[in-house]
Amino acid sequence: MPLTTTLKVYDHDETPPGTWPVFRVMDEDGSLREPKVGQSYIDTHAPTLDKAHAIKMFRTMARLSQMDHIFLNAQRQGRISFYMSSQGEEAVHIGSSTALDLKDTIFAQYRETGVLMWRGFTMDQFADQCFSNKGDLGKGRQMPVHYGSRALNWHTISSPLTTQLPQAAGAAMAMKLKAKREGKDRSDGVAVCYFGDGAASEGDFHAAMNFAATLETPVIFFCRNNGFAISTPVKDQYRGDGIVSRAKGYGMYGIRVDGNDLFAVHAATAKAKEIALSENRPVLLETMSYRVGHHSTSDDSTRYRSTDEIKKWTEEDNPIDRFQRYCEGRGWLDDEMVAQIMDEERMKVLQALEKAEKKGPPDLSTLFDDIYKEKTPELVRQEEALLEHVAKYPEKYQGGGH
Amino acid sequence: NAKDVIKGGRAAVNYVRNTGPAILQVHTYRFNGHSPADPEHERGRKDEKKWARKEQDPIKIFEDDVVKRGVITEEELAEAKKAVQKQVKEAVAFAEESPMPPVELAKELEFPDAPDTDYNQREGPAWADDFNKKTISPDKMETIQAHIKALRAKSDAGDLSIGDAINLAIHEEMLRDPTTTMHAEDLQAGSSYDIPKLTQQTYGQIRAADEIIDEGHFIGKALGEGMNGYRPIVELMNTNFGIYGMAEISSAGNTFATTGGKFDMPMTIIGAGGTAPNQSLGAEHSQPFHAYVMGIPGLKIGTAASPAAAYGITKSMIRDDGPTFLFAPVKMMKEARGSVDLGRCLPLNRAELLHKASDEAVKNGKAVTVLTYLHGVKEAQNSLQAINDEGLDIDLIELRSLKPLDLPTIASSLSRTHKVVILDESTYSGGVGATISAIISESLFDSLDAPVKRLCMDDAPVPYASSMEKAVVKRGEDLEVAVAEIVMKRY
């Protein structure tokens, strides 16, 4: 795919001829492709990119990386039952999240942990959800990695793929209506909907694109094209030019970005947001990256790809390394600092893990809450029967491991 | 313009026949509303429609053209119009005078194959061997025969898993009838339980296709194959994702009846699902999809909690000429091990008596009929000892066919025990247990000495936290209590 240093979000009547180009600011070695041009994106779009901010971004990527490593191991040790990592997509997460704020409402799939992390979800909150303990905001109801946070404007993750896309179109519609009601000429924020290259095959993708375009809503459809849908490589998932090429068919804006380039992801996301807010039109944004890890702890990706391929991406085109080299070039990081940050983040993750493991499960009495706003007589009856039964056999119903 | 349509159409058809898929977009004009129910009075299209009838009428355009060119005369056109009108009038009169369909037809059109069909009597196509020789290379055939042999050896050793048993059945049927095809996500990697293992490597990418992520629509795609001479097998990685396909599955169930029995649609859907104690998969991987599809007419629904049941039922379902759906228990796919009755198809309308209560227990009124399926079978089997220790016993019946239901087997057991407990993997509202409970009360009331006891899931999304999941999903311990209480007349 051709690379470009020009940040252009294409409207449907001016789509690029041939393969859509990939917007990139920074090369694998951390140097800017076209220093003046690249610097201008960093200066204009990054919220005051000074050393402190850069280190904060690096630290967050480090924490995500440590969390993936430690929680994967925790699953293998039988301490949590399931986990999904984001290895290889750290720049996609932090790059996009830094261009958004809490007024933007987020829908995600399951591999966007870093986005939520940057928004302020704490390690304790992540760990509580994975252990489904009494601290879990989801009250122990969902599998691990199904995070949700009303406070951080992040819709709880739902297992079935792509259902979040029409929902995001609806949320954007709600934001547009709210702005109208308040006499504002733009919404307070956009809806951002993350999904993968495989999810884009579901029928809901088509419906959502069409809704968003015909209803003219401020939503960014953010496709993380990481090359795989469990074992299905993209060459078997579609025949067109990735996902972004479909934008034209729906009359939408589109842009394709190098997902391993933190600055490019950030700049593109910021631009997409501005377009969506000022024009009340959806944007299809596609990041190109590589899923370094397995699909989940229930998958062994060496069944369908070579370890050489995985190694190559880990060593030669690693998003964390790329940003690290840029920071080293600016004199903001060195080996010692990096090692220290990694160590500190590792400790944070371990502490959260151990703390969460010790917390007990949610109270059984919450089981029948939240099905309806007010419990129906039927539910009250079932609840009474249940609590009576549990009281009769307390030793069988102590909270317990998974 | 008919001439343009013919030209463009021919070009498109030619492209499709030789190269690949195409989109042909034809611009016309809709003269009337959507249907008689849509008169469009309120849409102000009167002038527009006047213009359309004058300038955009394809028949008028055609007539003007052929008359102008002297190909057909005005008189010939008038004659033709009269003849066509006569035909239509006669057709309407024929329809009005024809008798209404007989009442029995609805029942006849429920399934193309009667519920008690013996699939062992079905012959595979005579050309199968020839076809296999032509399409499967000698070393691929060697590989698959070795694979089948290995699975059969495992069966003989009592060590075949449910996933492997289904895989064995699939290979036997795909070789026996080359119109059988296989569809699944991650198929070439074996999917989750090896159900489609080695199918793509043996039969090729067209007959064994890796599906893109769109469960609803690859079921729809299989529907199309099924109506056109093929026997598609569709594996759902988890039956919860079958929810995407509700429209298509409903359509599948309707096909035979709504086409007046003219289109067989032999699709087999197979999936691991249901819920089990400590399954730890959360609500969206624990929904009782078997309960959701129970009401779909025309669908034969089966469950298998053992390799033997899975193998025999899969073979029959593939041979059945209508839509069939086999559910297997997600937490037992690899763990449950056993033997299968090699080469034999099981009936699709039978429950299986897995354990018969002793005559003594029956005589003393201490025997209870237990109806269950999927994970409930394992729970019940594991509770047998504890039940016996209490001086009680059960007729343990596995409901291998949820639809059609095997009422005779249930009736026969009830005539001995007069008490029934259903260990049900559906929710309190709606579902399998509710349906069976109602059927038993309606048709076997006189056999009952006690109300039907239903152990089912509460009306709450199955929680992930195991302490809570334990409370929602009924299990062996609950069965032991229920059996004791019904015998002690505590209800």
Coordinates of N, CA, C and O in Angstrom, one line a residue, chain A residues 226-316:
Chain A
N226 N -6.2 -5.4 11.6 CA -4.9 -6.0 12.1 C -4.6 -7.3 11.4 O -3.8 -8.0 11.9
G227 N -5.2 -7.5 10.3 CA -4.8 -8.7 9.4 C -5.5 -10.0 9.7 O -5.4 -10.9 8.9
F228 N -6.2 -10.1 10.9 CA -6.8 -11.4 11.2 C -8.1 -11.3 11.9 O -8.3 -10.4 12.7
A229 N -9.0 -12.3 11.7 CA -10.2 -12.5 12.4 C -10.1 -13.9 12.9 O -10.4 -14.8 12.2
I230 N -9.7 -14.1 14.1 CA -9.2 -15.4 14.7 C -8.2 -15.9 13.6 O -7.2 -15.3 13.4
S231 N -8.6 -17.0 12.9 CA -7.6 -17.6 12.0 C -7.8 -17.1 10.6 O -7.0 -17.5 9.7
T232 N -8.9 -16.4 10.3 CA -9.1 -15.9 8.9 C -8.3 -14.7 8.6 O -8.5 -13.6 9.1
P233 N -7.4 -14.9 7.6 CA -6.6 -13.7 7.2 C -7.4 -12.8 6.3 O -8.4 -13.3 5.7
V234 N -7.0 -11.5 6.2 CA -7.9 -10.6 5.4 C -8.1 -11.0 4.0 O -9.1 -10.7 3.4
K235 N -7.1 -11.7 3.4 CA -7.3 -12.1 2.0 C -8.5 -13.1 1.8 O -9.0 -13.2 0.7
D236 N -9.0 -13.7 2.9 CA -10.2 -14.5 2.8 C -11.4 -13.8 3.4 O -12.5 -14.3 3.2
Q237 N -11.2 -12.7 4.0 CA -12.3 -11.9 4.6 C -13.0 -11.0 3.6 O -14.2 -10.8 3.7
Y238 N -12.2 -10.5 2.7 CA -12.8 -9.6 1.7 C -12.0 -9.6 0.4 O -10.8 -10.0 0.4
R239 N -12.5 -9.0 -0.7 CA -11.7 -8.9 -1.9 C -11.5 -7.5 -2.3 O -10.7 -7.2 -3.2
G240 N -12.2 -6.6 -1.7 CA -12.0 -5.2 -2.0 C -10.7 -4.6 -1.4 O -9.9 -5.4 -0.8
D241 N -10.5 -3.3 -1.5 CA -9.3 -2.7 -0.9 C -9.5 -2.4 0.5 O -10.0 -1.2 0.9
G242 N -9.3 -3.3 1.4 CA -9.5 -3.1 2.8 C -11.0 -2.7 3.1 O -11.9 -3.0 2.4
I243 N -11.1 -2.0 4.2 CA -12.5 -1.6 4.7 C -12.8 -0.2 4.2 O -13.9 0.1 3.8
V244 N -11.8 0.7 4.2 CA -12.0 2.1 4.0 C -12.6 2.3 2.6 O -13.4 3.3 2.3
S245 N -12.2 1.5 1.6 CA -12.7 1.7 0.2 C -14.2 1.6 0.1 O -14.8 2.0 -0.9
R246 N -14.9 1.0 1.1 CA -16.3 0.9 1.1 C -17.0 2.3 1.3 O -18.2 2.4 1.1
A247 N -16.3 3.2 1.9 CA -16.9 4.5 2.2 C -17.6 5.2 1.0 O -18.7 5.7 1.2
K248 N -16.9 5.1 -0.1 CA -17.5 5.7 -1.3 C -18.9 5.2 -1.6 O -19.8 6.0 -1.8
G249 N -19.1 3.9 -1.5 CA -20.4 3.3 -1.7 C -21.5 3.9 -0.9 O -22.6 3.9 -1.2
Y250 N -21.1 4.3 0.4 CA -22.1 4.8 1.3 C -22.2 6.3 1.3 O -23.0 6.9 2.0
G251 N -21.4 7.0 0.4 CA -21.4 8.4 0.3 C -20.8 9.0 1.6 O -21.2 10.1 2.0
M252 N -19.7 8.4 2.1 CA -19.1 8.8 3.3 C -17.6 9.3 3.1 O -17.0 8.9 2.1
Y253 N -17.1 10.0 4.1 CA -15.7 10.3 4.1 C -14.9 9.1 4.5 O -15.4 8.2 5.3
G254 N -13.6 9.0 4.1 CA -12.7 7.9 4.5 C -11.3 8.3 4.6 O -10.8 9.3 4.0
I255 N -10.5 7.6 5.5 CA -9.1 7.8 5.6 C -8.4 6.6 6.1 O -9.0 5.9 6.9
R256 N -7.3 6.3 5.5 CA -6.5 5.1 6.0 C -5.2 5.5 6.6 O -4.6 6.5 6.1
V257 N -4.9 4.9 7.7 CA -3.7 5.4 8.6 C -2.8 4.3 8.9 O -3.3 3.1 9.1
D258 N -1.5 4.6 9.1 CA -0.6 3.6 9.6 C -0.8 3.4 11.1 O -0.6 4.3 11.9
G259 N -1.4 2.3 11.5 CA -1.7 2.1 12.9 C -0.6 2.0 13.8 O -0.8 2.1 15.0
N260 N 0.6 1.8 13.3 CA 1.8 1.7 14.2 C 2.4 3.0 14.5 O 3.5 3.1 15.1
D261 N 1.8 4.1 13.9 CA 2.4 5.5 14.0 C 1.5 6.3 14.9 O 0.4 6.7 14.5
L262 N 1.9 6.4 16.1 CA 1.1 7.1 17.1 C 0.7 8.5 16.7 O -0.5 8.9 16.8
F263 N 1.6 9.3 16.0 CA 1.2 10.6 15.6 C 0.2 10.6 14.5 O -0.7 11.5 14.4
A264 N 0.4 9.7 13.5 CA -0.5 9.6 12.4 C -1.9 9.3 12.9 O -2.9 9.9 12.5
V265 N -2.0 8.3 13.8 CA -3.3 7.9 14.3 C -4.0 9.1 15.0 O -5.2 9.4 14.8
H266 N -3.2 9.8 15.8 CA -3.7 10.9 16.5 C -4.2 12.0 15.6 O -5.3 12.5 15.7
A267 N -3.4 12.4 14.6 CA -3.7 13.5 13.7 C -5.0 13.1 12.9 O -5.9 13.9 12.7
A268 N -5.0 11.9 12.4 CA -6.2 11.5 11.6 C -7.5 11.5 12.5 O -8.5 11.9 12.0
T269 N -7.4 11.0 13.7 CA -8.6 10.9 14.5 C -9.1 12.3 14.8 O -10.3 12.6 14.8
A270 N -8.1 13.2 15.1 CA -8.5 14.6 15.4 C -9.2 15.2 14.2 O -10.2 15.9 14.3
K271 N -8.6 15.0 13.0 CA -9.2 15.6 11.8 C -10.6 15.0 11.6 O -11.5 15.7 11.2
A272 N -10.7 13.7 11.7 CA -12.0 13.0 11.5 C -13.1 13.6 12.4 O -14.2 13.8 12.1
K273 N -12.6 13.8 13.7 CA -13.6 14.4 14.7 C -14.0 15.7 14.3 O -15.2 16.1 14.3
E274 N -13.1 16.6 13.8 CA -13.5 17.9 13.4 C -14.4 17.9 12.3 O -15.4 18.7 12.2
I275 N -14.2 17.0 11.3 CA -15.1 17.0 10.1 C -16.5 16.5 10.6 O -17.5 17.1 10.2
A276 N -16.5 15.5 11.4 CA -17.8 14.9 11.8 C -18.6 16.0 12.6 O -19.8 16.1 12.4
L277 N -17.9 16.7 13.5 CA -18.6 17.7 14.3 C -19.1 18.9 13.4 O -20.2 19.4 13.6
S278 N -18.2 19.4 12.5 CA -18.6 20.6 11.8 C -19.5 20.3 10.7 O -20.3 21.2 10.3
E279 N -19.5 19.1 10.1 CA -20.4 18.8 9.0 C -21.5 17.9 9.3 O -22.4 17.6 8.5
N280 N -21.5 17.3 10.5 CA -22.5 16.3 10.9 C -22.6 15.2 9.8 O -23.6 14.8 9.3
R281 N -21.4 14.7 9.5 CA -21.3 13.5 8.6 C -20.4 12.5 9.2 O -19.4 12.8 9.9
P282 N -20.6 11.2 8.9 CA -19.8 10.2 9.4 C -18.5 10.0 8.7 O -18.4 10.4 7.5
V283 N -17.4 9.5 9.3 CA -16.1 9.3 8.7 C -15.7 7.8 9.0 O -15.9 7.3 10.1
L284 N -15.3 7.1 7.9 CA -14.8 5.8 8.1 C -13.2 5.8 8.1 O -12.6 6.2 7.2
L285 N -12.6 5.5 9.3 CA -11.2 5.6 9.5 C -10.7 4.2 9.6 O -11.2 3.4 10.4
E286 N -9.6 3.8 8.8 CA -9.1 2.5 8.9 C -7.6 2.5 9.3 O -6.8 3.2 8.6
T287 N -7.3 1.9 10.4 CA -5.8 1.8 10.8 C -5.3 0.4 10.3 O -6.0 -0.6 10.5
M288 N -4.1 0.5 9.7 CA -3.5 -0.8 9.3 C -2.4 -1.2 10.3 O -1.5 -0.4 10.6
S289 N -2.5 -2.3 10.9 CA -1.5 -2.8 11.9 C -1.5 -4.3 11.8 O -2.0 -4.9 10.9
Y290 N -0.9 -4.9 12.9 CA -0.8 -6.4 12.9 C -1.1 -6.9 14.3 O -0.6 -6.4 15.3
R291 N -2.0 -7.9 14.3 CA -2.3 -8.5 15.6 C -1.2 -9.4 16.0 O -1.1 -10.6 15.5
V292 N -0.3 -9.0 16.9 CA 0.8 -9.8 17.3 C 0.4 -10.9 18.2 O 1.0 -12.0 18.1
G293 N -0.6 -10.7 19.1 CA -1.0 -11.8 20.0 C -2.0 -12.8 19.4 O -2.4 -12.6 18.2
H294 N -2.4 -13.7 20.1 CA -3.4 -14.7 19.7 C -4.8 -13.9 19.7 O -4.9 -12.9 20.3
H295 N -5.8 -14.5 19.1 CA -7.1 -13.9 19.1 C -7.5 -13.7 20.6 O -8.0 -12.6 21.0
S296 N -7.3 -14.7 21.4 CA -7.7 -14.7 22.8 C -7.0 -15.8 23.5 O -6.2 -16.5 22.8
T297 N -7.2 -16.0 24.8 CA -6.6 -17.1 25.5 C -7.2 -18.5 25.0 O -6.6 -19.5 25.3
S298 N -8.2 -18.5 24.2 CA -8.8 -19.7 23.7 C -8.2 -20.0 22.3 O -8.7 -20.9 21.6
D299 N -7.2 -19.3 21.9 CA -6.7 -19.4 20.5 C -5.1 -19.7 20.6 O -4.5 -19.1 21.5
D300 N -4.6 -20.4 19.7 CA -3.2 -20.6 19.5 C -2.9 -20.2 18.0 O -3.1 -21.1 17.1
S301 N -2.4 -19.0 17.8 CA -2.3 -18.5 16.4 C -1.2 -19.2 15.7 O -1.1 -19.1 14.4
T302 N -0.3 -20.0 16.4 CA 0.7 -20.7 15.6 C 0.1 -21.8 14.8 O 0.7 -22.4 13.9
R303 N -1.2 -22.1 15.0 CA -1.9 -23.1 14.2 C -2.1 -22.6 12.8 O -2.3 -23.4 11.8
Y304 N -2.1 -21.3 12.6 CA -2.4 -20.8 11.3 C -1.5 -19.7 10.7 O -1.7 -19.1 9.7
R305 N -0.4 -19.4 11.5 CA 0.6 -18.5 10.9 C 1.9 -18.9 11.5 O 2.0 -19.6 12.5
S306 N 3.0 -18.4 10.8 CA 4.3 -18.9 11.2 C 4.8 -18.0 12.4 O 4.5 -16.8 12.5
T307 N 5.6 -18.6 13.2 CA 6.2 -17.8 14.3 C 7.2 -16.8 13.8 O 7.4 -15.8 14.4
D308 N 7.7 -17.1 12.6 CA 8.6 -16.1 12.0 C 7.9 -14.8 11.7 O 8.4 -13.7 11.9
E309 N 6.7 -15.0 11.2 CA 5.9 -13.8 10.8 C 5.6 -13.0 12.1 O 5.8 -11.7 12.1
I310 N 5.2 -13.6 13.2 CA 4.9 -12.9 14.4 C 6.2 -12.2 14.9 O 6.2 -11.1 15.3
K311 N 7.3 -12.9 14.9 CA 8.6 -12.4 15.3 C 9.0 -11.1 14.6 O 9.4 -10.1 15.1
K312 N 8.8 -11.2 13.2 CA 9.1 -10.1 12.4 C 8.4 -8.8 12.8 O 9.0 -7.8 13.0
W313 N 7.1 -8.9 13.0 CA 6.3 -7.8 13.4 C 6.7 -7.3 14.8 O 6.8 -6.1 15.0
T314 N 7.0 -8.2 15.7 CA 7.3 -7.8 17.0 C 8.6 -7.0 17.0 O 8.8 -6.0 17.7
E315 N 9.6 -7.5 16.2 CA 10.9 -6.9 16.2 C 11.1 -5.7 15.3 O 11.8 -4.8 15.6
E316 N 10.5 -5.8 14.1 CA 10.8 -4.8 13.1 C 9.8 -3.7 13.0 O 10.1 -2.6 12.5

